[in-house]
Short mmCIF file of C-alpha atoms in Angstrom, two decimals:
data_model
loop_
_atom_site.label_atom_id
_atom_site.label_comp_id
_atom_site.label_asym_id
_atom_site.label_seq_id
_atom_site.Cartn_x
_atom_site.Cartn_y
_atom_site.Cartn_z
CA MET K 2 179.51 -180.02 -392.86
CA SER K 3 182.71 -180.97 -391.10
CA TRP K 4 184.34 -177.77 -392.42
CA VAL K 5 181.58 -175.61 -390.97
CA ASN K 6 182.01 -177.51 -387.73
CA ALA K 7 185.76 -176.88 -387.84
CA VAL K 8 185.21 -173.15 -388.30
CA VAL K 9 182.89 -173.01 -385.28
CA GLN K 10 185.27 -175.06 -383.15
CA GLY K 11 188.19 -172.93 -384.31
CA ILE K 12 186.48 -169.69 -383.30
CA LEU K 13 185.56 -171.13 -379.91
CA LEU K 14 189.12 -172.37 -379.34
CA GLY K 15 190.21 -168.85 -380.26
CA GLY K 16 188.26 -167.63 -377.24
CA LEU K 17 190.51 -169.68 -374.98
CA TYR K 18 193.64 -168.29 -376.64
CA ALA K 19 192.31 -164.74 -376.43
CA LEU K 20 191.47 -165.14 -372.74
CA PHE K 21 194.94 -166.53 -372.18
CA ALA K 22 196.66 -163.81 -374.22
CA CYS K 23 194.88 -160.69 -372.98
CA GLY K 24 196.95 -160.55 -369.78
CA LEU K 25 200.13 -160.68 -371.83
CA SER K 26 198.71 -158.02 -374.15
CA LEU K 27 197.77 -155.74 -371.24
CA MET K 28 201.18 -156.03 -369.57
CA PHE K 29 202.90 -155.28 -372.85
CA GLY K 30 200.50 -152.52 -373.87
CA VAL K 31 200.74 -150.63 -370.59
CA MET K 32 204.18 -151.37 -369.16
CA LYS K 33 206.04 -152.68 -372.21
CA VAL K 34 206.81 -155.75 -370.14
CA VAL K 35 206.98 -159.11 -371.89
CA ASN K 36 206.12 -161.54 -369.14
CA LEU K 37 207.93 -164.78 -369.99
CA ALA K 38 206.43 -166.42 -366.90
CA HIS K 39 202.90 -165.80 -368.22
CA GLY K 40 202.31 -169.45 -369.16
CA ASP K 41 203.78 -170.75 -365.91
CA PHE K 42 201.52 -168.51 -363.85
CA ALA K 43 198.57 -169.94 -365.78
CA VAL K 44 199.72 -173.47 -364.94
CA LEU K 45 200.22 -172.43 -361.32
CA ALA K 46 196.62 -171.16 -361.27
CA ALA K 47 195.41 -174.52 -362.57
CA TYR K 48 197.31 -176.36 -359.81
CA LEU K 49 195.89 -173.99 -357.23
CA ALA K 50 192.38 -174.66 -358.51
CA LEU K 51 193.12 -178.39 -358.33
CA VAL K 52 194.15 -178.09 -354.68
CA ILE K 53 191.05 -176.07 -353.83
CA VAL K 54 188.69 -178.41 -355.66
CA SER K 55 190.09 -181.55 -354.06
CA GLY K 56 190.70 -179.96 -350.66
CA PHE K 57 187.33 -178.31 -350.13
CA GLU K 58 185.32 -180.45 -352.55
CA VAL K 59 183.78 -177.41 -354.20
CA PRO K 60 182.80 -177.21 -357.88
CA ILE K 61 185.54 -176.07 -360.20
CA LEU K 62 183.88 -172.77 -361.09
CA TRP K 63 183.80 -171.80 -357.43
CA SER K 64 187.53 -172.23 -357.17
CA VAL K 65 187.88 -169.48 -359.78
CA LEU K 66 186.27 -167.06 -357.35
CA LEU K 67 189.19 -167.67 -355.03
CA VAL K 68 192.04 -168.12 -357.49
CA ALA K 69 191.38 -165.04 -359.66
CA PRO K 70 191.36 -162.45 -356.82
CA LEU K 71 194.34 -164.16 -355.22
CA PHE K 72 196.21 -163.91 -358.50
CA GLY K 73 195.23 -160.27 -358.76
CA LEU K 74 197.01 -159.70 -355.49
CA VAL K 75 199.99 -161.79 -356.58
CA GLY K 76 200.18 -159.74 -359.79
CA TYR K 77 200.27 -156.46 -357.88
CA VAL K 78 203.02 -157.70 -355.57
CA VAL K 79 205.08 -159.28 -358.35
CA GLN K 80 204.88 -156.06 -360.39
CA ARG K 81 205.78 -153.70 -357.58
CA PHE K 82 208.49 -155.72 -355.92
CA ILE K 83 210.03 -157.73 -358.76
CA ILE K 84 209.16 -156.50 -362.24
CA GLN K 85 209.17 -152.75 -361.44
CA ARG K 86 212.66 -153.00 -359.99
CA SER K 87 213.95 -154.58 -363.18
CA LEU K 88 211.96 -152.10 -365.28
CA ASP K 89 213.86 -149.31 -363.51
CA VAL K 90 217.12 -150.88 -364.68
CA SER K 91 216.18 -151.52 -368.31
CA PRO K 92 213.36 -153.11 -370.31
CA LEU K 93 215.65 -156.01 -371.23
CA THR K 94 216.15 -156.84 -367.57
CA THR K 95 212.44 -157.62 -367.28
CA LEU K 96 212.94 -160.41 -369.82
CA LEU K 97 215.63 -161.99 -367.65
CA VAL K 98 213.63 -161.56 -364.47
CA THR K 99 210.40 -163.01 -365.84
CA PHE K 100 212.38 -165.85 -367.42
CA GLY K 101 213.83 -166.50 -363.97
CA LEU K 102 210.34 -166.49 -362.47
CA SER K 103 209.28 -168.98 -365.10
CA ILE K 104 212.02 -171.43 -364.11
CA VAL K 105 211.36 -171.00 -360.40
CA ILE K 106 207.64 -171.67 -360.82
CA GLN K 107 208.25 -174.76 -362.95
CA ASN K 108 210.67 -176.26 -360.46
CA ALA K 109 208.57 -175.34 -357.46
CA LEU K 110 205.58 -177.06 -359.06
CA LEU K 111 207.70 -180.10 -359.86
CA GLU K 112 208.75 -180.21 -356.22
CA ALA K 113 205.27 -179.66 -354.79
CA ALA K 114 203.32 -181.80 -357.24
CA SER K 115 205.01 -184.26 -359.56
CA ALA K 116 205.85 -184.53 -363.22
CA ASN K 117 202.58 -186.40 -363.81
CA SER K 118 200.00 -184.59 -365.82
CA GLU K 119 196.80 -183.50 -364.14
CA SER K 120 193.49 -182.17 -365.30
CA LEU K 121 190.58 -180.28 -363.81
CA GLN K 122 187.40 -182.37 -363.88
CA SER K 123 184.41 -180.22 -364.60
CA GLY K 124 181.86 -182.98 -365.17
CA ILE K 125 178.94 -182.04 -367.38
CA LEU K 126 180.59 -178.78 -368.38
CA ALA K 127 183.43 -180.56 -370.15
CA SER K 128 181.49 -183.40 -371.72
CA GLY K 129 178.11 -181.76 -372.26
CA SER K 130 177.10 -180.16 -375.51
CA PHE K 131 174.09 -178.84 -377.33
CA GLN K 132 173.08 -178.97 -380.96
CA VAL K 133 172.71 -176.00 -383.25
CA ALA K 134 171.86 -176.58 -386.90
CA GLY K 135 173.31 -180.05 -386.75
CA LEU K 136 176.55 -178.96 -385.04
CA HIS K 137 177.60 -180.21 -381.63
CA VAL K 138 178.82 -177.32 -379.53
CA GLY K 139 180.40 -177.94 -376.14
CA TYR K 140 179.19 -175.97 -373.10
CA LEU K 141 182.73 -175.47 -371.89
CA SER K 142 184.07 -173.94 -375.08
CA VAL K 143 181.09 -171.58 -375.32
CA LEU K 144 181.52 -170.57 -371.68
CA ILE K 145 185.20 -169.88 -372.24
CA PHE K 146 184.51 -167.90 -375.40
CA VAL K 147 181.86 -165.78 -373.68
CA THR K 148 184.19 -165.21 -370.72
CA ALA K 149 187.01 -164.13 -373.03
CA THR K 150 184.80 -161.67 -374.87
CA ALA K 151 183.36 -160.30 -371.62
CA VAL K 152 186.84 -159.89 -370.12
CA ILE K 153 188.14 -158.01 -373.17
CA VAL K 154 185.07 -155.77 -373.47
CA GLY K 155 185.29 -155.12 -369.73
CA LEU K 156 188.97 -154.25 -369.97
CA GLN K 157 188.33 -151.86 -372.86
CA LEU K 158 185.58 -150.11 -370.93
CA PHE K 159 187.80 -149.95 -367.86
CA LEU K 160 190.63 -148.38 -369.87
CA SER K 161 188.49 -145.86 -371.71
CA ARG K 162 185.84 -144.90 -369.15
CA THR K 163 187.30 -145.01 -365.66
CA SER K 164 189.68 -142.67 -363.89
CA LEU K 165 192.06 -145.50 -363.07
CA GLY K 166 191.92 -146.73 -366.67
CA ARG K 167 192.87 -143.27 -367.96
CA GLN K 168 195.71 -143.10 -365.47
CA LEU K 169 196.93 -146.42 -366.83
CA ARG K 170 196.88 -145.15 -370.39
CA ALA K 171 198.51 -141.89 -369.35
CA ALA K 172 201.31 -143.74 -367.53
CA SER K 173 201.69 -145.98 -370.57
CA ASP K 174 202.12 -142.94 -372.85
CA ASP K 175 204.54 -140.98 -370.67
CA GLN K 176 205.41 -142.01 -367.13
CA GLU K 177 207.13 -138.77 -366.20
CA THR K 178 204.27 -136.55 -367.38
CA ALA K 179 201.74 -138.80 -365.67
CA SER K 180 203.71 -138.47 -362.47
CA SER K 181 203.83 -134.68 -362.90
CA VAL K 182 200.02 -134.50 -362.81
CA GLY K 183 199.76 -136.59 -359.68
CA VAL K 184 199.52 -140.15 -361.00
CA ASN K 185 201.23 -142.72 -358.77
CA VAL K 186 202.77 -144.62 -361.67
CA ARG K 187 204.07 -147.57 -359.65
CA HIS K 188 200.68 -148.11 -358.09
CA VAL K 189 198.78 -148.02 -361.39
CA PHE K 190 201.33 -150.37 -362.97
CA GLY K 191 200.72 -152.70 -360.02
CA VAL K 192 196.99 -152.50 -360.67
CA ALA K 193 197.50 -153.27 -364.37
CA ALA K 194 199.57 -156.33 -363.47
CA GLY K 195 196.95 -157.37 -360.91
CA ILE K 196 194.25 -157.29 -363.57
CA ALA K 197 196.48 -159.13 -366.02
CA PHE K 198 197.20 -161.84 -363.46
CA GLY K 199 193.50 -162.14 -362.68
CA THR K 200 192.86 -162.96 -366.32
CA VAL K 201 195.82 -165.35 -366.29
CA ALA K 202 194.12 -167.24 -363.45
CA LEU K 203 190.87 -167.46 -365.45
CA ALA K 204 192.76 -168.69 -368.48
CA GLY K 205 194.82 -171.17 -366.46
CA VAL K 206 191.72 -172.78 -365.00
CA ALA K 207 190.02 -172.75 -368.41
CA PHE K 208 193.07 -174.40 -369.98
CA GLY K 209 193.10 -176.97 -367.16
CA MET K 210 189.53 -177.95 -367.90
CA TYR K 211 190.20 -178.04 -371.61
CA SER K 212 193.30 -180.21 -371.58
CA SER K 213 195.74 -181.80 -369.15
CA PHE K 214 198.71 -179.92 -367.71
CA ASP K 215 201.99 -180.64 -365.95
CA PRO K 216 204.62 -178.44 -364.29
CA ALA K 217 206.45 -177.88 -367.57
CA ALA K 218 203.38 -176.96 -369.64
CA GLY K 219 203.81 -173.19 -369.27
CA PRO K 220 206.31 -172.31 -371.99
CA GLN K 221 204.44 -174.34 -374.61
CA ARG K 222 201.27 -172.41 -373.81
CA LEU K 223 203.06 -169.10 -373.68
CA ILE K 224 203.79 -169.56 -377.37
CA PHE K 225 200.07 -169.62 -378.16
CA ALA K 226 199.53 -166.43 -376.16
CA PHE K 227 202.44 -164.77 -377.96
CA GLU K 228 201.06 -165.78 -381.32
CA ALA K 229 197.60 -164.44 -380.52
CA VAL K 230 199.07 -161.12 -379.35
CA VAL K 231 201.39 -160.71 -382.35
CA ILE K 232 198.78 -161.77 -384.92
CA GLY K 233 196.29 -159.29 -383.47
CA GLY K 234 198.74 -156.41 -383.02
CA MET K 235 200.92 -155.69 -380.01
CA GLY K 236 199.15 -153.86 -377.22
CA SER K 237 195.67 -153.87 -378.75
CA LEU K 238 193.06 -155.84 -376.79
CA TRP K 239 190.59 -156.10 -379.68
CA GLY K 240 193.53 -157.29 -381.74
CA THR K 241 194.24 -159.96 -379.15
CA LEU K 242 190.67 -161.24 -379.37
CA LEU K 243 190.94 -161.33 -383.15
CA GLY K 244 194.43 -162.86 -382.98
CA GLY K 245 193.19 -165.62 -380.68
CA ILE K 246 190.37 -166.42 -383.06
CA VAL K 247 192.65 -166.44 -386.11
CA LEU K 248 195.07 -168.76 -384.29
CA GLY K 249 192.27 -171.08 -383.14
CA LEU K 250 190.82 -171.20 -386.66
CA ALA K 251 194.21 -171.95 -388.20
CA GLN K 252 194.85 -174.79 -385.76
CA VAL K 253 191.45 -176.45 -386.12
CA LEU K 254 191.30 -176.03 -389.89
CA GLY K 255 194.87 -177.31 -390.11
CA SER K 256 194.06 -180.46 -388.20
CA GLN K 257 191.05 -180.90 -390.44
CA ILE K 258 193.50 -181.26 -393.32
CA ASP K 259 195.75 -183.57 -391.37
CA PRO K 260 195.48 -184.38 -387.64
CA GLY K 261 199.19 -183.67 -387.13
CA PHE K 262 199.14 -180.36 -388.99
CA GLY K 263 197.03 -178.30 -386.56
CA VAL K 264 199.60 -176.64 -384.31
CA LEU K 265 201.99 -176.18 -387.21
CA ALA K 266 199.26 -174.41 -389.23
CA GLY K 267 198.91 -171.94 -386.36
CA HIS K 268 202.66 -171.28 -386.38
CA ILE K 269 202.61 -170.77 -390.14
CA VAL K 270 199.84 -168.17 -389.94
CA PHE K 271 201.81 -166.47 -387.16
CA LEU K 272 204.94 -166.37 -389.35
CA ALA K 273 202.95 -165.10 -392.32
CA VAL K 274 201.53 -162.22 -390.25
CA LEU K 275 205.02 -161.38 -388.97
CA ALA K 276 206.37 -161.38 -392.51
CA PHE K 277 203.60 -159.48 -394.31
CA ARG K 278 201.93 -157.41 -391.61
CA PRO K 279 204.39 -157.11 -388.73
CA SER K 280 202.29 -154.57 -386.83
CA GLY K 281 199.47 -157.10 -386.60
CA LEU K 282 195.93 -157.19 -387.94
CA ILE K 283 194.79 -154.33 -385.68
CA PRO K 284 197.79 -152.03 -385.14
CA GLN K 285 198.53 -150.16 -381.92
CA VAL K 286 196.30 -147.12 -382.61
CA ALA K 287 193.35 -149.14 -381.38
CA GLN K 288 194.87 -148.84 -377.91
CA ALA K 289 193.83 -145.21 -377.99
CA ALA K 290 190.44 -146.51 -376.89
CA GLN K 291 188.38 -143.74 -378.45
CA MET D 13 204.58 -115.06 -336.54
CA THR D 14 204.80 -114.44 -340.24
CA GLU D 15 203.35 -116.86 -342.75
CA ALA D 16 205.88 -119.13 -344.46
CA PRO D 17 206.48 -118.30 -348.13
CA LEU D 18 204.79 -120.52 -350.73
CA LEU D 19 208.05 -121.91 -352.07
CA GLU D 20 211.56 -121.76 -350.71
CA LEU D 21 214.80 -123.11 -352.12
CA ASP D 22 217.55 -123.30 -349.55
CA GLY D 23 221.07 -123.87 -350.87
CA VAL D 24 219.90 -126.29 -353.55
CA SER D 25 222.70 -127.85 -355.60
CA LYS D 26 222.62 -130.36 -358.39
CA ARG D 27 225.42 -131.63 -360.56
CA PHE D 28 225.79 -134.28 -363.23
CA GLY D 29 229.43 -135.33 -363.08
CA SER D 30 231.40 -132.14 -363.57
CA ILE D 31 228.45 -130.18 -364.92
CA VAL D 32 226.81 -128.00 -362.30
CA VAL D 33 223.18 -127.18 -363.12
CA ALA D 34 222.31 -125.68 -359.73
CA ASP D 35 224.98 -124.13 -357.54
CA SER D 36 223.64 -123.52 -354.06
CA LEU D 37 220.50 -121.74 -355.25
CA SER D 38 218.34 -120.00 -352.68
CA LEU D 39 215.14 -118.18 -353.42
CA SER D 40 211.80 -117.49 -351.90
CA LEU D 41 208.45 -117.08 -353.60
CA GLY D 42 205.24 -115.64 -352.18
CA ARG D 43 201.64 -116.62 -352.92
CA ALA D 44 200.46 -115.26 -356.26
CA ASP D 45 203.95 -114.05 -357.19
CA ALA D 46 204.80 -113.93 -360.87
CA VAL D 47 208.46 -114.50 -361.60
CA GLY D 48 210.28 -114.73 -364.90
CA ILE D 49 213.50 -116.68 -365.35
CA VAL D 50 215.99 -115.95 -368.10
CA GLY D 51 219.47 -117.17 -368.82
CA PRO D 52 221.59 -118.51 -371.65
CA ASN D 53 221.24 -122.10 -372.84
CA GLY D 54 222.58 -124.51 -370.26
CA ALA D 55 222.12 -122.03 -367.41
CA GLY D 56 220.07 -124.57 -365.49
CA LYS D 57 216.58 -123.10 -365.98
CA THR D 58 214.83 -126.36 -366.82
CA SER D 59 216.85 -128.20 -364.16
CA LEU D 60 215.62 -125.66 -361.62
CA PHE D 61 212.06 -126.56 -362.59
CA SER D 62 212.82 -130.24 -362.29
CA LEU D 63 214.25 -129.67 -358.83
CA ILE D 64 211.07 -127.87 -357.80
CA SER D 65 208.69 -130.36 -359.42
CA GLY D 66 210.57 -133.40 -358.13
CA ASP D 67 211.75 -134.80 -361.46
CA LEU D 68 215.27 -134.23 -360.13
CA ARG D 69 216.50 -134.68 -356.56
CA PRO D 70 219.15 -132.21 -355.39
CA ASN D 71 222.60 -133.31 -354.21
CA ALA D 72 222.35 -130.80 -351.41
CA GLY D 73 219.89 -128.26 -350.03
CA ASP D 74 216.23 -128.20 -349.22
CA VAL D 75 213.04 -127.41 -351.14
CA ARG D 76 210.12 -126.24 -349.01
CA LEU D 77 206.45 -125.65 -349.75
CA ASP D 78 204.51 -123.69 -347.12
CA GLY D 79 207.54 -124.04 -344.89
CA ARG D 80 207.45 -127.83 -345.05
CA SER D 81 210.30 -129.76 -346.69
CA ILE D 82 209.25 -131.53 -349.90
CA THR D 83 212.78 -132.48 -350.98
CA ARG D 84 212.10 -136.19 -350.57
CA LEU D 85 208.65 -136.23 -352.18
CA ASP D 86 208.10 -137.62 -355.67
CA PRO D 87 206.57 -135.48 -358.46
CA ALA D 88 203.10 -136.99 -358.01
CA SER D 89 202.95 -136.03 -354.35
CA ARG D 90 204.29 -132.55 -355.07
CA CYS D 91 201.62 -132.12 -357.74
CA ARG D 92 198.90 -133.03 -355.27
CA LEU D 93 200.34 -130.43 -352.89
CA GLY D 94 199.92 -127.79 -355.58
CA ILE D 95 202.96 -127.68 -357.88
CA ALA D 96 202.33 -128.26 -361.58
CA ARG D 97 204.76 -127.94 -364.46
CA THR D 98 204.85 -127.87 -368.23
CA TYR D 99 207.60 -129.39 -370.34
CA GLN D 100 209.70 -127.41 -372.78
CA VAL D 101 209.22 -130.04 -375.47
CA PRO D 102 205.49 -130.80 -375.17
CA ARG D 103 204.88 -134.21 -373.61
CA SER D 104 201.21 -134.98 -373.85
CA PHE D 105 199.51 -138.35 -373.55
CA GLU D 106 199.58 -138.88 -377.31
CA HIS D 107 197.02 -141.66 -377.53
CA MET D 108 194.43 -139.91 -375.42
CA THR D 109 192.07 -137.09 -376.32
CA VAL D 110 192.82 -133.51 -375.31
CA PHE D 111 189.97 -133.69 -372.81
CA GLU D 112 191.31 -136.90 -371.28
CA ASN D 113 194.79 -135.39 -371.03
CA VAL D 114 193.39 -132.68 -368.78
CA LEU D 115 190.97 -135.02 -367.00
CA VAL D 116 193.81 -137.20 -365.68
CA ALA D 117 195.35 -134.11 -364.10
CA VAL D 118 191.97 -133.07 -362.68
CA HIS D 119 191.35 -136.50 -361.13
CA ARG D 120 194.78 -136.95 -359.61
CA GLY D 121 196.24 -133.48 -359.19
CA ALA D 122 193.10 -131.59 -358.18
CA GLY D 123 191.51 -134.67 -356.59
CA LEU D 124 188.08 -134.05 -358.11
CA ARG D 125 185.57 -136.72 -359.12
CA GLY D 126 182.57 -137.10 -361.40
CA ARG D 127 180.70 -134.04 -362.58
CA GLU D 128 182.97 -131.62 -360.73
CA ALA D 129 185.99 -133.09 -362.52
CA PHE D 130 184.37 -132.81 -365.94
CA GLY D 131 183.43 -129.23 -365.11
CA LEU D 132 186.96 -128.19 -364.21
CA ALA D 133 188.44 -129.95 -367.25
CA ALA D 134 185.97 -128.17 -369.55
CA GLN D 135 186.67 -124.85 -367.84
CA VAL D 136 190.43 -125.25 -368.25
CA LEU D 137 190.03 -126.11 -371.94
CA ASP D 138 187.88 -123.01 -372.37
CA GLU D 139 190.40 -120.85 -370.60
CA THR D 140 193.27 -122.13 -372.74
CA GLY D 141 191.30 -121.92 -375.97
CA LEU D 142 191.34 -125.68 -376.59
CA ALA D 143 187.61 -126.34 -376.23
CA ASP D 144 187.25 -126.98 -379.97
CA THR D 145 189.88 -129.70 -379.95
CA ALA D 146 188.62 -131.45 -376.79
CA ASN D 147 187.88 -134.72 -378.57
CA GLU D 148 190.94 -134.80 -380.78
CA ARG D 149 193.82 -137.11 -380.06
CA ALA D 150 196.65 -135.14 -378.49
CA GLY D 151 199.13 -136.75 -380.90
CA ARG D 152 197.45 -134.93 -383.80
CA LEU D 153 197.76 -131.39 -382.46
CA GLY D 154 199.98 -128.72 -383.98
CA LEU D 155 202.72 -126.93 -382.05
CA GLN D 156 200.65 -124.03 -380.75
CA GLN D 157 197.93 -126.32 -379.49
CA ARG D 158 200.45 -128.68 -377.92
CA LYS D 159 201.98 -125.79 -376.02
CA ARG D 160 198.54 -124.80 -374.84
CA LEU D 161 197.78 -128.37 -373.84
CA GLU D 162 200.93 -128.35 -371.68
CA LEU D 163 199.47 -125.34 -369.90
CA ALA D 164 195.96 -126.84 -369.75
CA ARG D 165 197.24 -130.10 -368.25
CA ALA D 166 199.15 -128.19 -365.59
CA LEU D 167 196.10 -126.04 -364.77
CA GLY D 168 193.92 -129.15 -364.59
CA ALA D 169 195.82 -130.14 -361.46
CA ARG D 170 194.50 -126.88 -359.92
CA PRO D 171 197.97 -125.79 -358.81
CA ARG D 172 198.94 -123.03 -356.42
CA LEU D 173 202.26 -122.74 -358.23
CA VAL D 174 202.64 -123.35 -361.94
CA LEU D 175 206.03 -123.73 -363.64
CA LEU D 176 205.96 -122.74 -367.31
CA ASP D 177 208.92 -123.94 -369.37
CA GLU D 178 209.15 -121.97 -372.63
CA VAL D 179 205.47 -122.24 -373.46
CA ALA D 180 205.83 -119.31 -375.89
CA ALA D 181 208.86 -120.65 -377.79
CA GLY D 182 208.26 -121.19 -381.49
CA LEU D 183 204.94 -119.35 -381.54
CA THR D 184 204.05 -116.42 -383.80
CA ASP D 185 203.56 -112.94 -382.33
CA PRO D 186 199.73 -113.09 -382.19
CA GLU D 187 199.97 -116.59 -380.65
CA VAL D 188 202.38 -115.30 -378.00
CA GLU D 189 199.99 -112.43 -377.30
CA GLY D 190 197.12 -114.88 -376.77
CA LEU D 191 199.24 -116.97 -374.45
CA VAL D 192 200.26 -113.95 -372.37
CA GLN D 193 196.57 -113.13 -371.90
CA ILE D 194 195.90 -116.67 -370.67
CA VAL D 195 198.82 -116.68 -368.23
CA ALA D 196 197.88 -113.22 -366.95
CA GLY D 197 194.38 -114.58 -366.29
CA VAL D 198 195.75 -117.55 -364.38
CA ARG D 199 197.94 -115.27 -362.32
CA ALA D 200 194.99 -112.96 -361.62
CA ARG D 201 193.18 -115.92 -360.02
CA GLY D 202 195.91 -116.04 -357.39
CA VAL D 203 198.07 -118.81 -358.87
CA ALA D 204 201.81 -118.18 -358.49
CA VAL D 205 203.60 -118.33 -361.83
CA VAL D 206 207.26 -119.05 -362.53
CA TRP D 207 207.97 -118.68 -366.21
CA VAL D 208 211.16 -119.62 -368.07
CA GLU D 209 211.15 -117.94 -371.45
CA HIS D 210 213.52 -116.81 -374.17
CA VAL D 211 210.80 -114.57 -375.56
CA VAL D 212 211.40 -111.86 -372.97
CA ARG D 213 208.66 -109.54 -374.17
CA ALA D 214 206.14 -112.30 -373.32
CA LEU D 215 207.41 -112.25 -369.74
CA PHE D 216 206.96 -108.50 -369.43
CA GLY D 217 203.22 -108.92 -369.88
CA VAL D 218 202.96 -110.96 -366.70
CA VAL D 219 205.91 -110.95 -364.30
CA GLU D 220 206.95 -108.31 -361.81
CA ARG D 221 210.17 -110.02 -360.82
CA LEU D 222 212.94 -111.42 -362.98
CA ILE D 223 215.66 -113.90 -362.08
CA CYS D 224 218.68 -114.42 -364.28
CA LEU D 225 220.56 -117.71 -364.13
CA ALA D 226 223.98 -118.51 -365.56
CA ALA D 227 225.90 -121.76 -365.04
CA GLY D 228 223.59 -122.78 -362.19
CA LYS D 229 224.08 -119.51 -360.32
CA MET D 230 221.68 -116.67 -359.74
CA ILE D 231 223.25 -113.51 -361.16
CA GLY D 232 220.26 -111.22 -361.01
CA ASP D 233 217.00 -111.03 -359.10
CA GLY D 234 214.61 -108.11 -358.89
CA GLU D 235 212.57 -105.68 -360.93
CA PRO D 236 212.73 -106.94 -364.53
CA ARG D 237 214.14 -103.84 -366.23
CA ALA D 238 216.69 -103.31 -363.50
CA VAL D 239 217.83 -106.93 -363.77
CA LEU D 240 218.21 -106.76 -367.55
CA ALA D 241 220.09 -103.47 -367.22
CA SER D 242 222.58 -104.75 -364.63
CA ASP D 243 226.20 -105.26 -365.70
CA ALA D 244 226.36 -108.92 -364.64
CA VAL D 245 223.34 -109.80 -366.76
CA ARG D 246 224.53 -107.70 -369.70
CA ASP D 247 227.85 -109.54 -369.65
CA VAL D 248 226.15 -112.92 -369.81
CA PHE D 249 223.96 -111.88 -372.70
CA LEU D 250 226.66 -109.98 -374.57
CA GLY D 251 226.12 -110.58 -378.24
CA THR D 252 222.55 -111.81 -377.88
CA ASP D 253 219.46 -109.71 -378.42
CA TYR D 254 217.97 -109.94 -374.93
CA GLY D 255 218.62 -106.28 -374.18
CA GLU D 256 216.93 -105.03 -377.34
CA VAL D 257 213.73 -107.05 -377.00
CA ALA D 258 213.08 -105.72 -373.53
CA PRO D 259 210.57 -102.91 -373.89
CA GLY D 260 212.16 -99.64 -372.87
#
């Protein structure tokens, strides 16, 4: 029974990783930008939610309504005024710039908060659970999993069915041609980053409810997002969902074998995918969003 | 007061280091004009297109549309004002369907929405003979279809001026013939056409004015046969078969 339980918990944990990774996947898929500050922005979102919750005494889920749109705006501005400028120089420059952002955010958080770890208290949501077929399933992990799936389905529909989504894909395929048919490439890249940052905010708050965080927690989390993206296949959103689930499963099943083996098991699966199927479980073609 | 010409180039120059691709070029183009451009490799034909479409900014000179300077505008803005181009080496949105390729141009370039947009995209695909491949991924098309998609994407933006960069190159004779029909149809709708082509006989089916470029300079401009027959142009093409392919 405990193995069945581990599988369920692993899949649900995968939802959190997928939610966290889809912003990274979108930024890479559309702009070929690897955002090294991705994890730090998620931590920043959690701190922001903490300030809102304690300052206005509103429930945690309400804070998301403020943090996610705010992050959308931040994403647009960061893309247009920081990342785009480095993208114009060379793709490698974006690595340096986002790495710089990562360090700035960490130190700013250390200055503004402290090195102590914090967590977002969500009351019944975090501790409550229901029983299905003898398994205890937490409300929070189900909520996060459903959110992750909804976000990824929504993103896919956005990319394949809307005018702006098509402009994004066009700009991703060939910026110059997109520009030649009237697409404002810088604007649509800003929008893509805004959406990605919105999902980062969701994931940051989700992570904050799931476990504690401190100013330096970003890079450690970034690794999980990377692994989910690479396991699934670079630039494919369905792949990212699958990659998150595979990573979550590996970690939970690993810790079932030995409590200390969980995270390592995830890394091993990641390495195995890199070695035997470097283009990921669902290769890039899926991005074509039929 | 006379109406300003559709497009004007006024002393436009562009150089990359010591290589001059446009040497103080001036030309004027009326509405619904059809102009062919010929010249040896490296004459600056594609660069001229890039200067008009905004992919390149000139070092000196002015580009005007309807008498208004567009020299500082980016390609997207110029497209929305009515200039569309094709690329010599087809550059489609590989991961999108043929229909979507055109639809992006219709949404942004022509500024249409919803049903109207779908209508224009379908009409353009019909006109260019791509209706059967509408749902195929652009990355899977063969050369002829890619060339046609270049044209279809440009037409999707509903341009007033379309710049065709060797859309007939590499095609068989019947394929070229089909393409000439399509371009002639576009032109008949009142769209100005500027067409760079090595396949000169394709040009003769459409254009009534021919410009010859060499080393970034204009060395001939006028009635096509007269231009090809002029000494300056003959000198440039000495040893090539341009003269022979021009129908007598």
